[in-house]
Amino acid sequence: MPTELSSPPTLFISRPVHRTLTKRVVKLICSAFLSLLLAACVLLFVLWLALRPHLPRFHVSSFSVTGLSANGSAPLTFSFEVAVRNPNQEIAVSYDSVFVSVYYRDDRVGTAVAPAAGPFFQPPKNTTVISGKAAGVAPAAAAGTVAREARAGSVVFRLELASVVRFRMSTWDTHRHDLHVSCDVEVGPDGLSTVGSKDKRCYIYFL
Ligand SMILES: *[C@@H]1O[C@H](CO)[C@@H](O)[C@H](O)[C@H]1NC(C)=O
Ligand SMILES: *[C@@H]1O[C@H](CO)[C@@H](O)[C@H](O)[C@H]1NC(C)=O
């Protein structure tokens, strides 16, 4: 019976061999998994670098007020032009209606009755100009102060835009985000925006 004699020694050595083999396989799987994880991270990072979403940029390209010389006895009328830039290479932005108001400190001194822009779609690397008028319905509470400040040299208004946006990449869409844009504009006694406040970047935030 040569087989019976030879099998016990085989069984006897195979245990430790089996144990080291298991250890090796576990090690191999672990390192393979870690390498895969690292590769996935690198790939994601490169993808993020390539497609990195940038927020849209807003600049007030023109702003003027009429009615300042009435010394606060008549409502003010504002004309504005805002340049909206989508700086993304691949990502488009779709906007709902854009609503505009003008504030002096906490006092709303002008509202645009109609949206300044209807829903629009902005392709990558596109600049769209939104323009319109906003007016106060009655002389604002702060109208006297506004007129005084303007006569003294300059007065700062805040142009605020609100919309709902979605970012789009081919067929993939993000959720709707409430977009708020706030631009400080300084006007002189003539009602025109001062040179220093031209093309200043607006502050943008989501709610
Ligand atoms: C507004 O006030 C200024 C300074 O007091 C005066 O010179 C100007 O005539 C006034 N304008 C009106 C329309 O009342
Ligand atoms: C931006 O996109 C709009 C709408 O697609 C288009 O009408 C306009 O010409 C574009 N502007 C530029 C500068 O590409």
CSV table of C-alpha atoms and ligand atoms in Angstrom, one decimal:
chain,number,residue,atom,x,y,z
A,1,MET,CA,0.0,0.0,0.0
A,2,PRO,CA,2.3,2.8,-1.1
A,3,THR,CA,-0.4,5.4,-1.4
A,4,GLU,CA,-1.5,4.9,2.2
A,5,LEU,CA,2.1,5.4,3.3
A,6,SER,CA,2.7,8.5,1.3
A,7,SER,CA,-0.5,10.4,2.0
A,8,PRO,CA,-0.1,11.3,5.7
A,9,PRO,CA,3.2,13.2,5.2
A,10,THR,CA,1.5,15.1,2.4
A,11,LEU,CA,-1.3,16.1,4.6
A,12,PHE,CA,1.1,17.0,7.3
A,13,ILE,CA,3.1,19.5,5.3
A,14,SER,CA,0.1,20.9,3.4
A,15,ARG,CA,-1.4,22.7,6.4
A,16,PRO,CA,1.3,25.4,6.9
A,17,VAL,CA,1.6,25.7,3.1
A,18,HIS,CA,-2.1,26.2,2.8
A,19,ARG,CA,-2.0,28.9,5.5
A,20,THR,CA,0.8,30.9,3.8
A,21,LEU,CA,-1.0,30.6,0.5
A,22,THR,CA,-4.2,32.0,2.0
A,23,LYS,CA,-2.2,34.9,3.5
A,24,ARG,CA,-0.6,35.6,0.1
A,25,VAL,CA,-4.0,35.5,-1.7
A,26,VAL,CA,-5.5,37.9,0.9
A,27,LYS,CA,-2.5,40.2,0.5
A,28,LEU,CA,-2.8,40.1,-3.2
A,29,ILE,CA,-6.5,40.9,-3.2
A,30,CYS,CA,-5.9,43.7,-0.7
A,31,SER,CA,-3.2,45.3,-2.8
A,32,ALA,CA,-5.2,44.8,-6.0
A,33,PHE,CA,-8.2,46.5,-4.3
A,34,LEU,CA,-6.1,49.4,-3.1
A,35,SER,CA,-4.5,49.9,-6.5
A,36,LEU,CA,-8.0,49.9,-8.1
A,37,LEU,CA,-9.2,52.4,-5.5
A,38,LEU,CA,-6.2,54.7,-6.1
A,39,ALA,CA,-6.7,54.4,-9.9
A,40,ALA,CA,-10.4,55.3,-9.5
A,41,CYS,CA,-9.5,58.3,-7.4
A,42,VAL,CA,-6.9,59.5,-9.9
A,43,LEU,CA,-9.5,59.0,-12.7
A,44,LEU,CA,-12.2,60.9,-10.8
A,45,PHE,CA,-9.7,63.7,-10.0
A,46,VAL,CA,-8.7,64.0,-13.7
A,47,LEU,CA,-12.4,64.0,-14.7
A,48,TRP,CA,-13.2,66.7,-12.1
A,49,LEU,CA,-10.3,68.8,-13.4
A,50,ALA,CA,-11.5,68.5,-17.0
A,51,LEU,CA,-15.2,69.1,-16.2
A,52,ARG,CA,-14.8,71.2,-13.1
A,53,PRO,CA,-18.0,73.2,-12.7
A,54,HIS,CA,-17.6,76.9,-12.5
A,55,LEU,CA,-20.3,79.2,-11.2
A,56,PRO,CA,-21.8,81.7,-13.7
A,57,ARG,CA,-20.3,85.2,-13.6
A,58,PHE,CA,-22.4,88.3,-13.4
A,59,HIS,CA,-21.2,91.9,-14.2
A,60,VAL,CA,-23.2,95.1,-14.3
A,61,SER,CA,-22.3,96.5,-17.7
A,62,SER,CA,-24.5,99.6,-17.4
A,63,PHE,CA,-26.7,101.1,-14.8
A,64,SER,CA,-28.5,104.5,-14.6
A,65,VAL,CA,-31.1,106.2,-12.5
A,66,THR,CA,-33.6,108.9,-13.4
A,67,GLY,CA,-35.5,111.0,-11.0
A,68,LEU,CA,-32.7,111.8,-8.6
A,69,SER,CA,-33.1,115.5,-9.2
A,70,ALA,CA,-36.7,115.4,-7.9
A,71,ASN,CA,-35.3,115.3,-4.4
A,72,GLY,CA,-37.3,112.3,-3.4
A,73,SER,CA,-40.7,113.7,-4.4
A,74,ALA,CA,-41.0,111.2,-7.3
A,75,PRO,CA,-40.3,107.5,-7.7
A,76,LEU,CA,-36.9,106.6,-9.2
A,77,THR,CA,-36.5,104.6,-12.4
A,78,PHE,CA,-33.5,102.4,-13.0
A,79,SER,CA,-32.1,101.0,-16.3
A,80,PHE,CA,-29.7,98.1,-16.1
A,81,GLU,CA,-27.7,95.8,-18.3
A,82,VAL,CA,-26.1,92.7,-16.7
A,83,ALA,CA,-23.7,90.4,-18.5
A,84,VAL,CA,-24.0,86.8,-17.6
A,85,ARG,CA,-21.1,84.6,-18.5
A,86,ASN,CA,-21.1,80.8,-18.4
A,87,PRO,CA,-17.4,80.0,-18.1
A,88,ASN,CA,-17.7,76.3,-18.3
A,89,GLN,CA,-16.2,74.2,-21.1
A,90,GLU,CA,-18.8,71.4,-21.1
A,91,ILE,CA,-21.6,72.5,-18.8
A,92,ALA,CA,-24.6,74.4,-20.0
A,93,VAL,CA,-26.9,76.4,-17.7
A,94,SER,CA,-30.6,76.7,-18.0
A,95,TYR,CA,-32.3,79.7,-16.3
A,96,ASP,CA,-35.9,80.2,-15.3
A,97,SER,CA,-37.2,83.7,-15.4
A,98,VAL,CA,-34.9,86.3,-13.9
A,99,PHE,CA,-36.4,88.8,-11.5
A,100,VAL,CA,-34.7,92.0,-10.7
A,101,SER,CA,-35.0,94.5,-7.8
A,102,VAL,CA,-33.0,97.5,-6.7
A,103,TYR,CA,-32.3,98.3,-3.1
A,104,TYR,CA,-30.9,101.2,-1.2
A,105,ARG,CA,-29.7,99.7,2.1
A,106,ASP,CA,-32.7,97.6,3.2
A,107,ASP,CA,-35.2,99.7,1.3
A,108,ARG,CA,-36.5,98.3,-2.0
A,109,VAL,CA,-36.6,101.3,-4.3
A,110,GLY,CA,-37.2,99.6,-7.6
A,111,THR,CA,-38.9,96.5,-8.9
A,112,ALA,CA,-39.2,95.2,-12.4
A,113,VAL,CA,-42.8,94.2,-13.0
A,114,ALA,CA,-42.0,91.7,-15.7
A,115,PRO,CA,-39.0,89.3,-15.5
A,116,ALA,CA,-35.9,90.9,-17.0
A,117,ALA,CA,-35.3,87.7,-18.9
A,118,GLY,CA,-37.6,84.8,-19.7
A,119,PRO,CA,-36.4,81.2,-19.3
A,120,PHE,CA,-33.2,80.8,-21.3
A,121,PHE,CA,-30.6,78.2,-22.0
A,122,GLN,CA,-27.0,79.2,-21.9
A,123,PRO,CA,-24.5,77.0,-23.8
A,124,PRO,CA,-20.9,76.6,-22.6
A,125,LYS,CA,-18.6,79.6,-23.0
A,126,ASN,CA,-21.6,81.9,-23.7
A,127,THR,CA,-22.3,85.4,-22.6
A,128,THR,CA,-25.8,86.6,-22.5
A,129,VAL,CA,-26.8,90.2,-21.7
A,130,ILE,CA,-29.9,90.8,-19.5
A,131,SER,CA,-31.3,94.3,-19.6
A,132,GLY,CA,-34.4,96.0,-18.4
A,133,LYS,CA,-36.0,98.7,-16.2
A,134,ALA,CA,-37.0,98.7,-12.6
A,135,ALA,CA,-39.1,101.4,-11.0
A,136,GLY,CA,-40.4,102.3,-7.6
A,137,VAL,CA,-44.1,102.5,-7.3
A,138,ALA,CA,-44.0,105.4,-4.9
A,139,PRO,CA,-41.3,107.7,-3.6
A,140,ALA,CA,-39.2,105.4,-1.4
A,141,ALA,CA,-38.9,106.0,2.3
A,142,ALA,CA,-35.2,106.7,1.9
A,143,ALA,CA,-35.7,108.9,-1.3
A,144,GLY,CA,-34.7,112.1,0.5
A,145,THR,CA,-31.5,110.5,1.8
A,146,VAL,CA,-30.8,109.0,-1.6
A,147,ALA,CA,-31.1,112.4,-3.3
A,148,ARG,CA,-29.0,114.1,-0.7
A,149,GLU,CA,-26.2,111.4,-1.0
A,150,ALA,CA,-26.3,111.7,-4.8
A,151,ARG,CA,-26.0,115.5,-4.7
A,152,ALA,CA,-23.1,115.1,-2.3
A,153,GLY,CA,-21.2,113.0,-4.8
A,154,SER,CA,-22.5,109.4,-5.1
A,155,VAL,CA,-25.0,106.9,-3.9
A,156,VAL,CA,-24.7,103.1,-3.8
A,157,PHE,CA,-27.6,100.9,-4.9
A,158,ARG,CA,-27.8,97.2,-4.8
A,159,LEU,CA,-29.1,95.4,-7.9
A,160,GLU,CA,-30.4,92.0,-7.0
A,161,LEU,CA,-31.3,89.2,-9.5
A,162,ALA,CA,-33.1,86.0,-8.6
A,163,SER,CA,-33.6,82.9,-10.7
A,164,VAL,CA,-33.7,79.2,-10.6
A,165,VAL,CA,-30.9,77.4,-12.5
A,166,ARG,CA,-30.0,73.9,-13.5
A,167,PHE,CA,-26.6,72.8,-14.7
A,168,ARG,CA,-26.6,70.4,-17.7
A,169,MET,CA,-24.1,68.1,-19.2
A,170,SER,CA,-25.3,66.3,-22.3
A,171,THR,CA,-28.2,64.3,-20.9
A,172,TRP,CA,-27.3,64.7,-17.3
A,173,ASP,CA,-29.1,67.4,-15.3
A,174,THR,CA,-28.6,68.7,-11.8
A,175,HIS,CA,-31.5,69.6,-9.4
A,176,ARG,CA,-32.9,73.1,-9.5
A,177,HIS,CA,-31.0,75.6,-7.5
A,178,ASP,CA,-32.3,79.0,-6.2
A,179,LEU,CA,-29.8,81.5,-7.5
A,180,HIS,CA,-29.3,84.9,-6.0
A,181,VAL,CA,-27.0,87.6,-7.4
A,182,SER,CA,-26.2,90.8,-5.7
A,183,CYS,CA,-24.3,93.7,-7.4
A,184,ASP,CA,-23.3,97.0,-5.7
A,185,VAL,CA,-23.5,99.9,-8.1
A,186,GLU,CA,-22.5,103.5,-7.4
A,187,VAL,CA,-24.1,106.3,-9.3
A,188,GLY,CA,-23.1,110.0,-9.4
A,189,PRO,CA,-25.3,113.1,-9.2
A,190,ASP,CA,-26.1,112.7,-12.9
A,191,GLY,CA,-27.6,109.3,-12.2
A,192,LEU,CA,-25.0,107.4,-14.2
A,193,SER,CA,-22.9,104.6,-12.7
A,194,THR,CA,-19.4,105.9,-11.7
A,195,VAL,CA,-16.3,104.6,-13.4
A,196,GLY,CA,-15.1,102.7,-10.4
A,197,SER,CA,-18.3,100.6,-10.1
A,198,LYS,CA,-18.3,99.6,-13.9
A,199,ASP,CA,-17.9,95.9,-14.6
A,200,LYS,CA,-17.5,95.0,-11.0
A,201,ARG,CA,-18.2,91.3,-10.4
A,202,CYS,CA,-21.4,90.6,-8.6
A,203,TYR,CA,-21.7,88.4,-5.6
A,204,ILE,CA,-23.5,85.1,-6.2
A,205,TYR,CA,-25.0,82.6,-3.8
A,206,PHE,CA,-27.5,79.7,-3.7
A,207,LEU,CA,-30.3,79.2,-1.3
B,1,LIG,C1,-33.5,119.7,-5.1
B,1,LIG,O1,-32.7,120.2,-4.1
B,1,LIG,C2,-31.6,121.0,-4.5
B,1,LIG,C3,-30.8,121.4,-3.3
B,1,LIG,O2,-31.6,121.7,-2.3
B,1,LIG,C4,-32.1,122.2,-5.3
B,1,LIG,O3,-31.0,122.9,-5.8
B,1,LIG,C5,-33.0,121.7,-6.5
B,1,LIG,O4,-33.5,122.8,-7.2
B,1,LIG,C6,-34.1,120.8,-6.0
B,1,LIG,N1,-34.8,120.2,-7.1
B,1,LIG,C7,-36.1,120.1,-7.1
B,1,LIG,C8,-36.7,119.5,-8.4
B,1,LIG,O5,-36.8,120.5,-6.2
B,2,LIG,C1,-25.3,82.8,-26.3
B,2,LIG,O1,-26.4,81.9,-26.4
B,2,LIG,C2,-27.6,82.5,-26.9
B,2,LIG,C3,-28.7,81.4,-26.9
B,2,LIG,O2,-28.2,80.2,-27.3
B,2,LIG,C4,-27.3,83.0,-28.4
B,2,LIG,O3,-28.5,83.6,-28.9
B,2,LIG,C5,-26.2,84.0,-28.3
B,2,LIG,O4,-25.8,84.4,-29.6
B,2,LIG,C6,-24.9,83.4,-27.7
B,2,LIG,N1,-23.9,84.4,-27.5
B,2,LIG,C7,-22.7,84.2,-27.8
B,2,LIG,C8,-21.7,85.4,-27.6
B,2,LIG,O5,-22.2,83.2,-28.2
